[in-house]
Coordinates of C-alpha atoms in Angstrom, one line a residue:
Chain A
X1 CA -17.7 -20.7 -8.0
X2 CA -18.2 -17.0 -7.7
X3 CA -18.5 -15.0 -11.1
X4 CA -16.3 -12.4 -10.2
X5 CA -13.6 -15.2 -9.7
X6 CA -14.7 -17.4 -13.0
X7 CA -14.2 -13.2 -14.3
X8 CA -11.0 -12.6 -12.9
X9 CA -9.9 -16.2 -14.9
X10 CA -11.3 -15.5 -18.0
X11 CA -8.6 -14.6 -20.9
X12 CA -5.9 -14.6 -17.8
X13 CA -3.9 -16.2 -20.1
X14 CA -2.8 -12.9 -21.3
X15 CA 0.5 -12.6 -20.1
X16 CA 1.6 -10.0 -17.7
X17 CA 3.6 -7.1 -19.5
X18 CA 6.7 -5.4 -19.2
X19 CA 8.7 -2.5 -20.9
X20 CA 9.5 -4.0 -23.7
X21 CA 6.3 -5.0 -24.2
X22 CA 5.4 -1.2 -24.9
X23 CA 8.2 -0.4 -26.5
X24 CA 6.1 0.8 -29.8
X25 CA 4.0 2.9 -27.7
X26 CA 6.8 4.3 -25.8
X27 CA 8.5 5.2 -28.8
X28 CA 5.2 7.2 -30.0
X29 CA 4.8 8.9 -27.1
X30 CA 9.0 9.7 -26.9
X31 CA 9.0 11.5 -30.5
X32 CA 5.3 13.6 -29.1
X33 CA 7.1 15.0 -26.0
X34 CA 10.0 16.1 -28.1
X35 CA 8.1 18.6 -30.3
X36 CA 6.9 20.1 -27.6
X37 CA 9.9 20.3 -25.1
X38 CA 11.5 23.1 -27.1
X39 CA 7.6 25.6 -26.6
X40 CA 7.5 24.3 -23.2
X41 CA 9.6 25.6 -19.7
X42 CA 12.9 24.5 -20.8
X43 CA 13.9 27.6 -23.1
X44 CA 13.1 29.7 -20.1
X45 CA 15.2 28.1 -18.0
X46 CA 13.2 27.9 -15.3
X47 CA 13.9 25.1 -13.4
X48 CA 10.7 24.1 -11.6
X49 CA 12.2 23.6 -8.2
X50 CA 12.7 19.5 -7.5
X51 CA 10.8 18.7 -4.1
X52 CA 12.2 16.1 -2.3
X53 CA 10.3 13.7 -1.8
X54 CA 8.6 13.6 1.4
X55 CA 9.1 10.8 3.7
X56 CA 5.6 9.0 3.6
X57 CA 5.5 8.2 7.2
X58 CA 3.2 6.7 7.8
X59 CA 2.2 2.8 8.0
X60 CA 3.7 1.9 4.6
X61 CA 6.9 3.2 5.9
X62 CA 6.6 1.2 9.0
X63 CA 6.0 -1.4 7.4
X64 CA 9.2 -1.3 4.6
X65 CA 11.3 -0.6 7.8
X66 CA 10.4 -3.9 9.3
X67 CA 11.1 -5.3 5.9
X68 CA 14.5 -3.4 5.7
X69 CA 15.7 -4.6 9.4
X70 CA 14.3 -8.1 8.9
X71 CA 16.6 -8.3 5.9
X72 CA 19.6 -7.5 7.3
X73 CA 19.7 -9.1 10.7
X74 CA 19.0 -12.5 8.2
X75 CA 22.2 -11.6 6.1
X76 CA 24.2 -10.6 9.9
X77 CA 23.0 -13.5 12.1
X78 CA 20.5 -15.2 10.7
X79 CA 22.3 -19.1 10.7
X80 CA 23.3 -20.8 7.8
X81 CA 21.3 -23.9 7.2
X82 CA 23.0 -26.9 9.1
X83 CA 24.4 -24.4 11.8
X84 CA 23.5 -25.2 15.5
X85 CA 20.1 -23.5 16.7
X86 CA 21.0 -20.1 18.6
X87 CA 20.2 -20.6 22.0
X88 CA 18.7 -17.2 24.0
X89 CA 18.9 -17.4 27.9
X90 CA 16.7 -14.8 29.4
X91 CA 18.8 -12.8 31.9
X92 CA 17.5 -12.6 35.3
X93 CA 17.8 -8.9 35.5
X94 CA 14.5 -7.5 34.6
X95 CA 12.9 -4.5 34.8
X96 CA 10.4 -3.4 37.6
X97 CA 8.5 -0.8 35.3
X98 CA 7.4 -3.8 32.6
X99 CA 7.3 -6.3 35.1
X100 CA 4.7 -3.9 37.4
X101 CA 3.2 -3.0 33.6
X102 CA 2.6 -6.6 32.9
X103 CA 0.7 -6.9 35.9
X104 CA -1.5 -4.2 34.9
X105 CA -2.1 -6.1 31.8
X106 CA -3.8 -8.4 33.8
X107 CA -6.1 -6.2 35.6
X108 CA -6.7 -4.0 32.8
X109 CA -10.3 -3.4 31.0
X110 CA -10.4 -5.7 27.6
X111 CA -11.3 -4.6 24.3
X112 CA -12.7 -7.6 22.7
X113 CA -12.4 -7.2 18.9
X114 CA -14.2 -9.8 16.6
X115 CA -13.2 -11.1 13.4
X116 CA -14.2 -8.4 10.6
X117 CA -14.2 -5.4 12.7
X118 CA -11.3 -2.9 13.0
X119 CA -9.4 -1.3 15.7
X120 CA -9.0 2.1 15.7
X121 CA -6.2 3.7 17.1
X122 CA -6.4 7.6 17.6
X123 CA -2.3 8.9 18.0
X124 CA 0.1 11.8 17.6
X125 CA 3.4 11.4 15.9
X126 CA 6.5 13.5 15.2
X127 CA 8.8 12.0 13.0
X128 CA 12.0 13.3 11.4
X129 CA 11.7 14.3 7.7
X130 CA 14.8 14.4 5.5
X131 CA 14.6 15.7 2.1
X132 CA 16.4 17.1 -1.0
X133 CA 15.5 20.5 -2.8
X134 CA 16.9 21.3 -5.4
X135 CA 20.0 19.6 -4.3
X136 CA 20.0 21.4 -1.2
X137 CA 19.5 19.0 1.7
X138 CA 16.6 19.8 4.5
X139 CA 15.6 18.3 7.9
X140 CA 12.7 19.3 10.2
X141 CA 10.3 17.4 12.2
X142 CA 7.0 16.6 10.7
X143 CA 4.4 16.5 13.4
X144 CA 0.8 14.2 12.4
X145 CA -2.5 13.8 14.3
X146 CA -3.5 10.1 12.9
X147 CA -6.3 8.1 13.5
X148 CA -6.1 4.4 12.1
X149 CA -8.7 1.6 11.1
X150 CA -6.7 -1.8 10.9
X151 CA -8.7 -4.7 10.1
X152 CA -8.8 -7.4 13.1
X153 CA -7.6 -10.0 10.7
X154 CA -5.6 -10.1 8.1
X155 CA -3.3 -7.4 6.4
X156 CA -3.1 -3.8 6.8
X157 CA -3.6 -3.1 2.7
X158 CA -7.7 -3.1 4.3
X159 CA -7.0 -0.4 6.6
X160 CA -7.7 3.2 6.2
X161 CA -5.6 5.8 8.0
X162 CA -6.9 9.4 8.4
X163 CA -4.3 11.8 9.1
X164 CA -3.4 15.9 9.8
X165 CA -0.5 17.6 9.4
X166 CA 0.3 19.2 12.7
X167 CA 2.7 22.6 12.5
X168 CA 6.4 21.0 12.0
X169 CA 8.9 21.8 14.5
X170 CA 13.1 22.2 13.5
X171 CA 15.5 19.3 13.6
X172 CA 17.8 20.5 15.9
X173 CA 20.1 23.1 14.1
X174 CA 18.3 23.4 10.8
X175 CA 15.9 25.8 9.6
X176 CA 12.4 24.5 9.1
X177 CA 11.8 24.6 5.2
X178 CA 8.7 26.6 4.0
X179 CA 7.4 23.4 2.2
X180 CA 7.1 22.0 5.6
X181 CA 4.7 23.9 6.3
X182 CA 2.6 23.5 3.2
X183 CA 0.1 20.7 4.2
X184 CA -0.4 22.1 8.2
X185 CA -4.0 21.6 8.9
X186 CA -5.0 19.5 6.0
X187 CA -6.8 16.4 6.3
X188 CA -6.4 13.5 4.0
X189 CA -7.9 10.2 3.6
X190 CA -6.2 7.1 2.4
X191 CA -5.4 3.4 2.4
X192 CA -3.7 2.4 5.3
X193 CA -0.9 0.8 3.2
X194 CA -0.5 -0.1 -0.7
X195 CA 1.3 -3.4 0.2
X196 CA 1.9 -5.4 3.3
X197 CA 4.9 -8.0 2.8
X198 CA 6.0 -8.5 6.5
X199 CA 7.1 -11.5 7.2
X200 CA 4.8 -13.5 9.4
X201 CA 6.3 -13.5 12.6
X202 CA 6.2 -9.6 11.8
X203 CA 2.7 -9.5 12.0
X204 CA 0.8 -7.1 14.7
X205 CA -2.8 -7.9 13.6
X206 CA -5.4 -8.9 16.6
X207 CA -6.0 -12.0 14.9
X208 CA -2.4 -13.1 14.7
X209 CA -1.2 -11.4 18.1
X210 CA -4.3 -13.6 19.9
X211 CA -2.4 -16.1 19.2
X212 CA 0.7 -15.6 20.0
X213 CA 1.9 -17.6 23.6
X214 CA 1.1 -16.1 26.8
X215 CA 4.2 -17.9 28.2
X216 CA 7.2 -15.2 28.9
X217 CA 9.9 -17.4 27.9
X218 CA 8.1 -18.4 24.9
X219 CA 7.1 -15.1 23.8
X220 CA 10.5 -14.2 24.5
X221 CA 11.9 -16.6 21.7
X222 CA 9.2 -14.7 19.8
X223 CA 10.8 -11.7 19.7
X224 CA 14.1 -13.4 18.8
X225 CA 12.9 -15.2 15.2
X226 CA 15.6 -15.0 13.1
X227 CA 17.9 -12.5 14.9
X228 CA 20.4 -14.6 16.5
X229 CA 22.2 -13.1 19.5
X230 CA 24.7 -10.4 19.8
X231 CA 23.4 -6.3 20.3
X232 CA 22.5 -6.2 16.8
X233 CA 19.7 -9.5 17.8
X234 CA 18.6 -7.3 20.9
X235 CA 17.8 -4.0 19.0
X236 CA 15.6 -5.6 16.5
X237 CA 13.8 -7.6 19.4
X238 CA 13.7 -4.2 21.1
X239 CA 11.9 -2.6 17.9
X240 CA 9.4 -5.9 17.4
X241 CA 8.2 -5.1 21.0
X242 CA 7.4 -1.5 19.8
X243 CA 6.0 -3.2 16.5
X244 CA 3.7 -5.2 18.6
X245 CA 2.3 -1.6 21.1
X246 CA 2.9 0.6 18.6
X247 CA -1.1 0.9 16.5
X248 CA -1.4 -2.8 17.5
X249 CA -3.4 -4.2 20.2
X250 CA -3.5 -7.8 21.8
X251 CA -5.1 -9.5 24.5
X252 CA -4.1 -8.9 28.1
X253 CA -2.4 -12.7 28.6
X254 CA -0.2 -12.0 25.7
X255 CA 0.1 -8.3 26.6
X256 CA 1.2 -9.5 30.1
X257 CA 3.7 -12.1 28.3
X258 CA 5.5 -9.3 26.0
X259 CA 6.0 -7.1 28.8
X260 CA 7.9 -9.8 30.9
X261 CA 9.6 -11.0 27.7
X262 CA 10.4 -7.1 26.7
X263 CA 12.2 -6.7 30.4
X264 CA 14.6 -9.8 29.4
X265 CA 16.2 -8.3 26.4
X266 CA 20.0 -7.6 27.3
X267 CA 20.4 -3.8 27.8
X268 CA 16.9 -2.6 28.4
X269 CA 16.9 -0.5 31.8
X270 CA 14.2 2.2 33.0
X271 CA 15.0 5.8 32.2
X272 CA 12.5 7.4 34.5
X273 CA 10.4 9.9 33.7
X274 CA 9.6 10.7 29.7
X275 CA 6.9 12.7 27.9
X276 CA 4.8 11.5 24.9
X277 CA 4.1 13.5 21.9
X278 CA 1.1 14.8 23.8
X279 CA 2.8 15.9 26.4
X280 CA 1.6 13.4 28.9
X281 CA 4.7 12.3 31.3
X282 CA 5.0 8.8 32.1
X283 CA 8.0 6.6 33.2
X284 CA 9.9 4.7 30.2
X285 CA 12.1 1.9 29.5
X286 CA 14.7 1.8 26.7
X287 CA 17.2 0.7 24.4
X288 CA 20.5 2.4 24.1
X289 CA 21.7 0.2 20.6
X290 CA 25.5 0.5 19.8
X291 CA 26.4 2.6 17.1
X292 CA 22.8 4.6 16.8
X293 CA 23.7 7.4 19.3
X294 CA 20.1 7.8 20.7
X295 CA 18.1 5.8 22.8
X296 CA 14.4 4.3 21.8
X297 CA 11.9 4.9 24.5
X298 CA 8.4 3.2 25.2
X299 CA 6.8 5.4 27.7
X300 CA 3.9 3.8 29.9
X301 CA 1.6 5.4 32.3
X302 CA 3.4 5.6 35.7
X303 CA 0.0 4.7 37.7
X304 CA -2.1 2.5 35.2
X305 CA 0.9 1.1 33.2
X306 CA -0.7 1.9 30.1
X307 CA 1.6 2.4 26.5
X308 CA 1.7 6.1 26.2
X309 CA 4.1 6.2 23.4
X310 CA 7.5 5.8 22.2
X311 CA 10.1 8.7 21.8
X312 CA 14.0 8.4 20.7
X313 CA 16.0 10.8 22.3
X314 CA 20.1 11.6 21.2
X315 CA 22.5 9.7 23.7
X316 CA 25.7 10.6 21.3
X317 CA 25.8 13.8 19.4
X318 CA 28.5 12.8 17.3
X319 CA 26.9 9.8 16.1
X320 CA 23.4 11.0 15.5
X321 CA 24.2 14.5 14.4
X322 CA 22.4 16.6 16.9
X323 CA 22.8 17.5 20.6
X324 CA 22.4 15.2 23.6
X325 CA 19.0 15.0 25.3
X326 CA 17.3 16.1 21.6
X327 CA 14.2 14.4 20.8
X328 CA 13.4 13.0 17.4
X329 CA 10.8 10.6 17.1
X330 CA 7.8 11.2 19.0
X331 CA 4.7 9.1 19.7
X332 CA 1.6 9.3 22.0
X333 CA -1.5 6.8 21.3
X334 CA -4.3 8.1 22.7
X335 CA -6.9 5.7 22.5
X336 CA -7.7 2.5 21.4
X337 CA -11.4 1.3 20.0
X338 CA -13.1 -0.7 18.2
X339 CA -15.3 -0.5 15.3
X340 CA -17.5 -2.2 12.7
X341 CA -16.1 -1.1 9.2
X342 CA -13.4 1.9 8.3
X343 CA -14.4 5.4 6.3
X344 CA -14.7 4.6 3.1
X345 CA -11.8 6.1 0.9
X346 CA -12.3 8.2 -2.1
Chain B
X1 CA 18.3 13.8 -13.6
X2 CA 18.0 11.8 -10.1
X3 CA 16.5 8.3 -11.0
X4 CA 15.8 7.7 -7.2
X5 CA 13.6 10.8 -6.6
X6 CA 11.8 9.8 -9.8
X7 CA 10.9 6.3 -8.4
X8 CA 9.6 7.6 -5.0
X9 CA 7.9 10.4 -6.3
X10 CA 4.0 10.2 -6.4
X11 CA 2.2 10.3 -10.3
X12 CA 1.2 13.8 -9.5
X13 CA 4.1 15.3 -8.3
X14 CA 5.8 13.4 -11.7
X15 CA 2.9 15.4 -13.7
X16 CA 3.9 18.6 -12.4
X17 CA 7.0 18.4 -12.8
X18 CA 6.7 17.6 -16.2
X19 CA 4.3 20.6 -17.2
X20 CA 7.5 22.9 -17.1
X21 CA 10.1 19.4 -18.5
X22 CA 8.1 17.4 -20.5
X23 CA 10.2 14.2 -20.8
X24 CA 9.4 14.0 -17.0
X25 CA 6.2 12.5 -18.0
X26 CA 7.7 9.3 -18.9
X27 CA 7.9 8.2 -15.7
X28 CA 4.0 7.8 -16.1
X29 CA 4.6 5.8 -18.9
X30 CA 7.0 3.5 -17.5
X31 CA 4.7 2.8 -14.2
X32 CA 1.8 2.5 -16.1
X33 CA 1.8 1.3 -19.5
X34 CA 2.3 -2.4 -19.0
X35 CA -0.7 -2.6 -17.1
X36 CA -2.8 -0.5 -19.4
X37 CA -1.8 -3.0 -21.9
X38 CA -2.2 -5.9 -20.6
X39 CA -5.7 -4.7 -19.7
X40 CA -6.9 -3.1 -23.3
X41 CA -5.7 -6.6 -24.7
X42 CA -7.6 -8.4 -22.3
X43 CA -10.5 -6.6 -23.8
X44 CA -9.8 -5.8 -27.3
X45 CA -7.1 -8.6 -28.3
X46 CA -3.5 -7.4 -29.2
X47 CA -4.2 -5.8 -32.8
X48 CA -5.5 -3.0 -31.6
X49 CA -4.1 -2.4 -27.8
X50 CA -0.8 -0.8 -29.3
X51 CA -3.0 2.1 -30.9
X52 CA -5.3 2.7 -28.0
X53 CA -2.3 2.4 -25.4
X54 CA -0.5 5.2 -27.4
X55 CA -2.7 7.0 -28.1
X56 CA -4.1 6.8 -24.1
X57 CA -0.6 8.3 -23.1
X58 CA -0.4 11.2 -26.3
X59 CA -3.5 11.8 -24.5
X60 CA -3.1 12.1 -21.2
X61 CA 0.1 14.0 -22.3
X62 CA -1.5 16.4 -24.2
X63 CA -4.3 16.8 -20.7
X64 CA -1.3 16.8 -18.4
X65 CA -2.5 20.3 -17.6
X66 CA -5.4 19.6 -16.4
X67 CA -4.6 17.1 -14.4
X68 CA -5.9 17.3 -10.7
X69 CA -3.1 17.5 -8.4
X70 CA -4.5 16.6 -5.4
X71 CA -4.7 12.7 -6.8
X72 CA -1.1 11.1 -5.8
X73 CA -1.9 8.2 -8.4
X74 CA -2.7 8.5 -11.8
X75 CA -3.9 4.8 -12.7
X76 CA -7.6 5.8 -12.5
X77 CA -7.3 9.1 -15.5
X78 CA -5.3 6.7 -17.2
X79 CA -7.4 4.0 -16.9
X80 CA -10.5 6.6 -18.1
X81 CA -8.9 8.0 -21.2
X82 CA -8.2 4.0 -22.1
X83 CA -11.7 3.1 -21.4
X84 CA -13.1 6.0 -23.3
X85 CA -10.8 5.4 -26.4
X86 CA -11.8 1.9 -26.6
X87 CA -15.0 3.4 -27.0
X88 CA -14.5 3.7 -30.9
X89 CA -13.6 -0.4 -30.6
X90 CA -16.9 -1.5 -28.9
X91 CA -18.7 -3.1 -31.6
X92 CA -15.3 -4.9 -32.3
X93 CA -15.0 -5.9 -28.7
X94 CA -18.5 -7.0 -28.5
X95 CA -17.7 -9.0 -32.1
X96 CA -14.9 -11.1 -30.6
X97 CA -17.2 -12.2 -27.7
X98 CA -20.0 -13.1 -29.5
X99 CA -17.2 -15.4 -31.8
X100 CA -16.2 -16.9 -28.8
X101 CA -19.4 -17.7 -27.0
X102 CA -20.7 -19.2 -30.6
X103 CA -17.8 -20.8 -31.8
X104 CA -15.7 -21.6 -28.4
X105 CA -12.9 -20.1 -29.5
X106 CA -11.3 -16.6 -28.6
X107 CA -9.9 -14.4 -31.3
X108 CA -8.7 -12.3 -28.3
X109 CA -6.4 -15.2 -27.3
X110 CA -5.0 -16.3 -30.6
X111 CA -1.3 -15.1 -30.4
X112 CA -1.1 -16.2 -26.6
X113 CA -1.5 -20.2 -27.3
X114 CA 0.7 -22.0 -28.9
X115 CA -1.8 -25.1 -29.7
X116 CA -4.8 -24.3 -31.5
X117 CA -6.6 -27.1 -29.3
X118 CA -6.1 -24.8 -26.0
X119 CA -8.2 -22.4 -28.0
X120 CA -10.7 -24.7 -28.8
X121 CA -10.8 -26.0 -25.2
X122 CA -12.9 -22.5 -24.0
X123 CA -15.2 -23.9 -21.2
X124 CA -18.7 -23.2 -21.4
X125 CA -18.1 -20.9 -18.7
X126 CA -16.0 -19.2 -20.8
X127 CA -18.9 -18.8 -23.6
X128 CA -21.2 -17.5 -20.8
X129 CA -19.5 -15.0 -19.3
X130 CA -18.7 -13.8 -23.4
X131 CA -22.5 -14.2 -23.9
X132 CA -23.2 -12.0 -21.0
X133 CA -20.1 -9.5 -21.1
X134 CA -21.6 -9.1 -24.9
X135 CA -25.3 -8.4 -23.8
X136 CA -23.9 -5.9 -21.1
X137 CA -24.4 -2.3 -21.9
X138 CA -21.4 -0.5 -22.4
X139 CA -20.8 1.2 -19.0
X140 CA -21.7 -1.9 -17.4
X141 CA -19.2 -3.6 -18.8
X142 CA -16.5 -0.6 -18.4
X143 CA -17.6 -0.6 -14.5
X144 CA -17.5 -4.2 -13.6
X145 CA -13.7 -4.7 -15.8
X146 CA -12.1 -1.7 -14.6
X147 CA -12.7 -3.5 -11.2
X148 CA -13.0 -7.0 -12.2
X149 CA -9.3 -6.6 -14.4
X150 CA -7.7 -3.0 -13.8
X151 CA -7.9 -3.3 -10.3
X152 CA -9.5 -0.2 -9.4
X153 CA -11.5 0.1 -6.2
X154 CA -15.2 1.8 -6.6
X155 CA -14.2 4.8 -6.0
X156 CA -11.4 4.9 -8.4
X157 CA -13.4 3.2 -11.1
X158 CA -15.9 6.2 -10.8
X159 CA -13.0 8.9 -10.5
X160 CA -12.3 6.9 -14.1
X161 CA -15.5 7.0 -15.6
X162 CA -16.4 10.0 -13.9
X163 CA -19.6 9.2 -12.6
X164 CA -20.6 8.8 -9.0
X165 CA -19.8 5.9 -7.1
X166 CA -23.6 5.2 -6.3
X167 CA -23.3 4.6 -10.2
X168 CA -20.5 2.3 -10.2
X169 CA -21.8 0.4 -7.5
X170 CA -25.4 -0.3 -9.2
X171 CA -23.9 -1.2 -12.9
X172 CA -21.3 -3.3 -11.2
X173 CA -24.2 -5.2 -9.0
X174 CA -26.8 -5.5 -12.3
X175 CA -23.9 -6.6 -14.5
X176 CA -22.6 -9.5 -11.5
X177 CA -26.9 -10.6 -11.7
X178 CA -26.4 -11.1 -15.2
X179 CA -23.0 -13.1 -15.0
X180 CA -24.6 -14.9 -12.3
X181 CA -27.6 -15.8 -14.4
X182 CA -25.8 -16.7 -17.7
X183 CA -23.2 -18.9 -16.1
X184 CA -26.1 -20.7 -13.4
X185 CA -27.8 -21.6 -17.2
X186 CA -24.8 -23.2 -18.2
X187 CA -23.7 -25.4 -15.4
X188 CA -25.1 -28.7 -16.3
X189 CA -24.0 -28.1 -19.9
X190 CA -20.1 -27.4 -18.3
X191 CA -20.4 -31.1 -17.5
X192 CA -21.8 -32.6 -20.7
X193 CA -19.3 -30.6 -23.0
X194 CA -16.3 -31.9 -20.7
X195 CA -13.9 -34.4 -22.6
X196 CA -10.5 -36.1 -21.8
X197 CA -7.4 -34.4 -21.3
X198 CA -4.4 -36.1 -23.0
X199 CA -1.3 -34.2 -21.9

């Protein structure tokens, strides 16, 4: 046995604390910041202005999203033990663009990752940003240049993403808050993610995406864990395809496999011609869920059938509270490598 | 006072607010102070953790000023102003191991086991790693725990002890030689010393 394990064991038996564990301590610390609150800010009045806080977007945000939407398709559809298994037919319909991109799968150069290296994806992202200051609400559209290291195997907690605020760019019909512009052109350096808890079928690491099968129907089913059927089911598939091109990266059998499987969900149809978030054009194919008033886009390559990106674009203004045709998520991934060991973080 | 805002917000944007509204700063505490606990009693048994954990967050209180902003979380200062405190507990600290590795049993442990046999049971692993922890000099020993049981990466443990993280690296390799050492000397005797279980 290793000594930093026999270290981690020793006087474990202490047992892991809570708030009333420190309630002594708290209670010295309470009657300190009292004698000094009346000194300190408050009889000026000045109200130190409350930033919102920002959205972290980012892969931790990804990643509670996945968590969120797994969550509730289980409570909506998910079947109660005993019930009869859901049973998914793939439509015949399909979808020349990700039937001719699965193709180009299989033609396509390989990266060939190995276990303990990382993959290192280089992208541009616009998201939107909602926020509350000083009870006054704000929206704009937070651009980032981001360049990720995700481990090969295993979670994303042992990634390191580097990333740069771009200059913001106004939500349609709101004013873009000075704050937005605060961080533009700063740099920072951090973990990738402080927890990863998706479930497993969630996954997107190399390792686990390897293995996924390389049979349409199959992978098809794949998408589907858990979801049921029904629009709500086909949304969530929708978004676990973009889970699985988005800063993820498999090999081309099981990249051929998603596309084919991606062109079965019920409701996907081409839109044409789209631009990523680096202003490259490419043709798309999307999702127009019930309810969400905009449309989610993956846009691939229109010769190479490469993923470009992912954009969603307003479909219903009433519903998502800006005009038709607005954009607000962008993507563009811009390359894909592979290498030995992340930055280190300070 | 929005309690959502206060659970998303990052430690340093928690400090700054509360250098103009002081109570703010109990958010720290909250996040925090279990885990500084926990840790200080790991290391200097119960008695005395409620006075250093206190007196960590007067502290860091009192410093909030000085803070630097630019660190979202606060663990590793906090985890620094602990370590140094504890400072003024070392030859205590070093005391309690040296009982244990002698005697078997852990002061440290006392109030957490109900039978005084469990305390009695320390494996001779247990008296090694005491025996070495003991013999480690004191920023050795702050390196390798703030890793080993605070959970701090390299960096952070250096941010903490603020020395460079060349220097954390090298005490945190001697000090793992030296566990290494005092535990391979005690295998066989893990064996000889091992008697029947009745549960």
């Amino acid at each position: 046995m290793n000594e930093m394990t026999e270290l981690e064991r020793f006087r474990s038996d202490v047992p892991e604390l809570d708030l009333t564990d420190v309630r002594a301590e708290e209670h010295r610390l309470l009657s300190a910041m009292r004698d000094v609150a009346p000194e300190h800010g408050r009889s000026t009045g000045r109200r130190v202005s409350r930033r919102g806080v920002r959205l972290r977007i980012g892969l931790a945000a990804g990643l509670g999203v996945a968590a969120a939407a797994a969550g509730v398709i289980v409570v909506n559809a998910g079947g109660e033990p005993g019930s009869p298994p859901v049973v998914h037919t793939m439509p015949v319909a399909s979808v020349q663009v990700l039937k001719r991109a699965a193709d180009h799968a299989a033609r396509s150069s390989e990266l060939h990752p190995r276990p303990g290296q990382f993959l290192v994806f280089d992208s541009r992202t616009m998201d939107t940003v909602e926020s509350n200051s000083g009870g006054r609400q704000e929206r704009y559209l937070d651009r980032q240049e981001r360049k990720i290291w995700l481990p090969v195997d295993g979670d994303a907690t042992h990634g390191v993403l580097q990333s740069r605020t771009l200059e913001p760019k106004p939500y349609p019909g709101w004013p873009v808050p000075a704050e937005a512009r605060q961080n533009v052109g700063r740099s920072s350096r951090s973990k990738a993610a402080d927890f990863d808890d998706r479930a497993e079928h969630l996954r997107n690491d190399y390792a686990y995406l390897s293995r996924l099968p390389a049979d349409p129907a199959k992978m098809y089913d794949h998408l589907y864990i858990g979801l049921g059927t029904g629009p709500a089911a086909d949304a969530t598939a929708w978004q676990n395809v973009g889970g699985m091109l988005t800063e993820a990266y498999m090999p081309r059998a099981q990249r051929a496999a998603l596309f084919r499987a991606a062109a079965s969900i019920h409701g996907v149809t081409t839109v044409g011609r789209a631009v990523d978030a680096a202003g490259r054009t490419g043709v798309a194919v999307t999702l127009d869920p019930p309810g969400s008033g905009s449309r989610e886009e993956y846009i691939f390559d229109d010769e190479t059938y490469e993923f470009l990106g992912h954009r969603s674009v307003v479909t219903k203004a009433q519903e998502a509270g800006a005009p038709v045709g607005s954009v607000l998520t962008n993507s563009a991934q811009l390359k894909v490598s592979i290498a030995d060991k992340p930055p280190t973080v300070n | 006072m929005s309690t959502a805002s206060e659970e998303d917000a990052d430690d340093a944007s928690v400090i700054r607010r509360s250098r103009q509204e002081p109570e703010a700063f109990a958010a720290v505490f909250r996040r925090h102070a279990p885990d500084i606990k926990r840790y200080v009693i790991r290391r200097l048994g119960a008695d005395a953790a409620e006075d250093v954990v206190a007196e960590t967050f007067l502290a860091a209180f009192r410093q909030r000023d000085r803070y630097d902003l630019s660190r979202p979380n606060a663990r590793p200062w906090l985890y620094g102003i602990a370590t140094n405190l504890m400072g003024r507990h070392v030859r205590a600290e070093v005391r309690q191991l040296r009982v244990l590795e002698r005697m078997g049993t852990d002061p440290v442990m006392e109030p957490f086991t109900e039978r005084s046999d469990e305390r009695l049971s320390a494996g001779a692993s247990s008296r090694a790693l005491a025996s070495a922890l003991a013999a480690l000099p004191r920023g050795h020993r702050d390196a390798l725990l703030l890793v080993a049981w605070g959970d701090l990466s390299y960096a952070e443990a250096a941010q903490a002890l603020g020395v460079r993280v060349g220097t954390v690296r090298s005490r945190i390799n001697r000090a793992r030689q030296k566990l290494r050492r005092h535990l391979g000397a005690t295998e066989s005797v893990i064996y000889v010393s091992e008697e029947p279980v009745h549960e």
